[in-house]
Amino acid sequence: MKEKILVVDDEKPIAEIIKYNLEEEGFVVLVAYDGAEALRLAFEEEPSLIILDIMLPRIDGFSVCQQIRQKMDVPIIMLTARESEPDKVKGLEIGADDYVTKPFSVRELIARVKATLRRARIQETSSKQLICGELLLDPGKMCLKKGADNIELTYREFTLLEFLLQNVGYV
């Protein structure tokens, strides 16, 4: 299934250039031209990644980012003409995963999109806890618990148990 990306920018030519290039890379692209529409699409469509401008009509990009972060853990790349250090720091502190300033290279933006999605996939797969009876194996923390007790394992024991729990029912 193709990954869905939400592009949010009130400058239609920029949004269309980004949309065209992402579609050429095989992504499904949704476009919003204001903050309210961005929130609606984000919550209804659950995109894999959001490219978000800061200076938007109705609701600004900082507020959109904060509201999305309260309900979703989707990667967000800020794409904006605001290039001051305080703006960059604020964007990253409120939950953006990356910050790109305009004017920008489309090739670089696409590379950043792919890298951000790759990191999100790795984080998602490493954070899935595996449960078998009273055992809880957490690959992200490399720990095994039985109830409230931690069980010490060597690295080899841990990876073997993880493999077995991921393949329950297979010989």
Short mmCIF file of C-alpha atoms in Angstrom, two decimals:
data_model
loop_
_atom_site.label_atom_id
_atom_site.label_comp_id
_atom_site.label_asym_id
_atom_site.label_seq_id
_atom_site.Cartn_x
_atom_site.Cartn_y
_atom_site.Cartn_z
CA MET A 1 0.00 0.00 0.00
CA LYS A 2 1.33 3.44 -0.93
CA GLU A 3 2.18 5.82 1.89
CA LYS A 4 -0.02 8.90 2.24
CA ILE A 5 1.50 12.35 2.69
CA LEU A 6 -0.38 15.50 3.65
CA VAL A 7 1.07 18.72 2.20
CA VAL A 8 -0.12 21.90 3.94
CA ASP A 9 0.81 25.21 2.29
CA ASP A 10 -1.30 28.26 1.46
CA GLU A 11 0.86 28.98 -1.61
CA LYS A 12 -0.87 26.78 -4.20
CA PRO A 13 2.05 26.70 -6.70
CA ILE A 14 4.41 25.41 -4.00
CA ALA A 15 1.89 22.83 -2.79
CA GLU A 16 1.33 21.62 -6.36
CA ILE A 17 5.08 21.31 -7.08
CA ILE A 18 5.55 19.25 -3.92
CA LYS A 19 2.49 17.14 -4.71
CA TYR A 20 3.65 16.43 -8.26
CA ASN A 21 7.15 15.40 -7.18
CA LEU A 22 5.95 13.20 -4.31
CA GLU A 23 3.46 11.46 -6.61
CA GLU A 24 6.32 10.83 -9.04
CA GLU A 25 8.06 9.04 -6.16
CA GLY A 26 5.01 6.82 -5.64
CA PHE A 27 3.31 8.54 -2.70
CA VAL A 28 -0.40 9.34 -2.39
CA VAL A 29 -0.60 13.08 -1.71
CA LEU A 30 -3.34 15.09 -0.01
CA VAL A 31 -3.21 18.91 -0.03
CA ALA A 32 -4.62 21.48 2.40
CA TYR A 33 -4.32 25.23 1.97
CA ASP A 34 -5.18 26.33 5.54
CA GLY A 35 -4.74 25.09 9.10
CA ALA A 36 -8.34 24.04 9.70
CA GLU A 37 -8.40 21.89 6.55
CA ALA A 38 -5.01 20.43 7.57
CA LEU A 39 -6.39 19.29 10.92
CA ARG A 40 -9.49 17.79 9.32
CA LEU A 41 -7.47 15.84 6.75
CA ALA A 42 -4.86 14.74 9.29
CA PHE A 43 -7.45 13.25 11.63
CA GLU A 44 -9.67 11.75 8.91
CA GLU A 45 -7.00 10.40 6.55
CA GLU A 46 -4.22 9.52 9.04
CA PRO A 47 -1.29 10.25 6.71
CA SER A 48 2.13 8.64 7.11
CA LEU A 49 3.80 12.07 7.13
CA ILE A 50 2.82 15.77 7.09
CA ILE A 51 4.69 18.61 5.37
CA LEU A 52 3.51 21.74 7.16
CA ASP A 53 3.93 25.46 6.49
CA ILE A 54 3.84 27.81 9.49
CA MET A 55 2.16 30.88 8.01
CA LEU A 56 -1.31 29.56 7.21
CA PRO A 57 -4.76 31.16 7.14
CA ARG A 58 -7.31 30.30 9.86
CA ILE A 59 -4.92 28.32 12.12
CA ASP A 60 -1.15 28.80 12.00
CA GLY A 61 1.25 25.88 11.49
CA PHE A 62 2.59 25.94 15.05
CA SER A 63 -0.95 25.47 16.42
CA VAL A 64 -1.69 22.77 13.84
CA CYS A 65 1.47 20.91 14.86
CA GLN A 66 0.56 21.11 18.56
CA GLN A 67 -3.00 19.90 18.00
CA ILE A 68 -1.83 16.99 15.84
CA ARG A 69 0.78 16.02 18.45
CA GLN A 70 -1.93 15.80 21.12
CA LYS A 71 -3.70 13.04 19.18
CA MET A 72 -1.23 11.49 16.71
CA ASP A 73 2.40 10.48 16.45
CA VAL A 74 2.77 11.18 12.72
CA PRO A 75 6.12 12.57 11.47
CA ILE A 76 5.93 16.30 10.67
CA ILE A 77 8.33 18.28 8.50
CA MET A 78 7.96 22.06 8.79
CA LEU A 79 8.47 23.79 5.42
CA THR A 80 8.44 27.54 5.82
CA ALA A 81 9.95 30.89 4.89
CA ARG A 82 10.49 31.62 8.60
CA GLU A 83 14.17 30.92 9.00
CA SER A 84 15.07 32.54 12.31
CA GLU A 85 16.64 30.34 14.96
CA PRO A 86 13.79 30.96 17.47
CA ASP A 87 11.23 29.80 14.87
CA LYS A 88 13.25 26.66 14.10
CA VAL A 89 13.68 25.86 17.78
CA LYS A 90 9.99 26.46 18.49
CA GLY A 91 8.94 24.21 15.59
CA LEU A 92 11.16 21.38 16.75
CA GLU A 93 10.19 21.81 20.41
CA ILE A 94 6.46 21.63 19.73
CA GLY A 95 6.84 18.37 17.86
CA ALA A 96 8.18 18.79 14.32
CA ASP A 97 10.64 16.09 13.27
CA ASP A 98 12.47 18.27 10.77
CA TYR A 99 12.53 21.91 9.63
CA VAL A 100 13.19 23.03 6.04
CA THR A 101 13.30 26.69 4.99
CA LYS A 102 12.09 28.23 1.74
CA PRO A 103 13.44 28.49 -0.87
CA PHE A 104 14.15 24.77 -0.84
CA SER A 105 15.40 22.03 -3.11
CA VAL A 106 12.63 19.60 -4.09
CA ARG A 107 15.18 16.76 -4.27
CA GLU A 108 16.39 17.52 -0.74
CA LEU A 109 12.82 17.71 0.56
CA ILE A 110 12.00 14.31 -0.95
CA ALA A 111 15.19 12.85 0.54
CA ARG A 112 14.16 14.23 3.94
CA VAL A 113 10.66 12.77 3.54
CA LYS A 114 12.09 9.34 2.76
CA ALA A 115 14.59 9.51 5.64
CA THR A 116 11.90 10.61 8.11
CA LEU A 117 9.57 7.82 7.00
CA ARG A 118 12.41 5.30 7.26
CA ARG A 119 13.14 6.39 10.86
CA ALA A 120 9.44 6.23 11.72
CA ARG A 121 9.17 2.67 10.37
CA ILE A 122 12.23 1.55 12.34
CA GLN A 123 10.88 3.14 15.51
CA GLU A 124 7.46 1.56 14.97
CA THR A 125 8.82 -1.96 14.50
CA SER A 126 11.26 -1.71 17.40
CA SER A 127 8.61 -0.45 19.83
CA LYS A 128 6.05 -3.24 19.35
CA GLN A 129 5.82 -5.27 22.53
CA LEU A 130 5.36 -9.01 22.22
CA ILE A 131 3.16 -10.84 24.73
CA CYS A 132 2.97 -14.56 25.42
CA GLY A 133 1.08 -15.61 28.52
CA GLU A 134 2.64 -13.73 31.44
CA LEU A 135 5.73 -12.76 29.41
CA LEU A 136 6.12 -9.28 27.94
CA LEU A 137 9.07 -8.76 25.59
CA ASP A 138 9.90 -5.17 24.67
CA PRO A 139 12.37 -5.07 21.73
CA GLY A 140 12.74 -1.29 21.95
CA LYS A 141 13.98 -1.50 25.55
CA MET A 142 15.52 -4.97 25.16
CA CYS A 143 13.80 -6.23 28.29
CA LEU A 144 11.68 -9.23 29.26
CA LYS A 145 9.16 -9.11 32.08
CA LYS A 146 7.10 -11.78 33.76
CA GLY A 147 4.44 -9.85 35.62
CA ALA A 148 6.33 -7.09 37.46
CA ASP A 149 9.65 -9.01 37.50
CA ASN A 150 12.46 -8.32 35.03
CA ILE A 151 14.10 -11.41 33.58
CA GLU A 152 17.78 -11.13 32.64
CA LEU A 153 18.71 -12.53 29.22
CA THR A 154 21.86 -12.54 27.14
CA TYR A 155 21.69 -10.78 23.79
CA ARG A 156 21.50 -14.13 21.97
CA GLU A 157 18.73 -15.40 24.26
CA PHE A 158 16.81 -12.17 23.77
CA THR A 159 17.02 -12.23 19.95
CA LEU A 160 16.07 -15.93 19.87
CA LEU A 161 13.05 -15.37 22.12
CA GLU A 162 12.04 -12.32 20.05
CA PHE A 163 12.22 -14.40 16.85
CA LEU A 164 10.14 -17.20 18.41
CA LEU A 165 7.47 -14.79 19.68
CA GLN A 166 7.26 -13.11 16.28
CA ASN A 167 6.69 -16.52 14.65
CA VAL A 168 4.28 -18.24 17.05
CA GLY A 169 2.71 -21.30 15.45
CA TYR A 170 5.45 -21.77 12.82
CA VAL A 171 8.02 -24.55 12.87
#
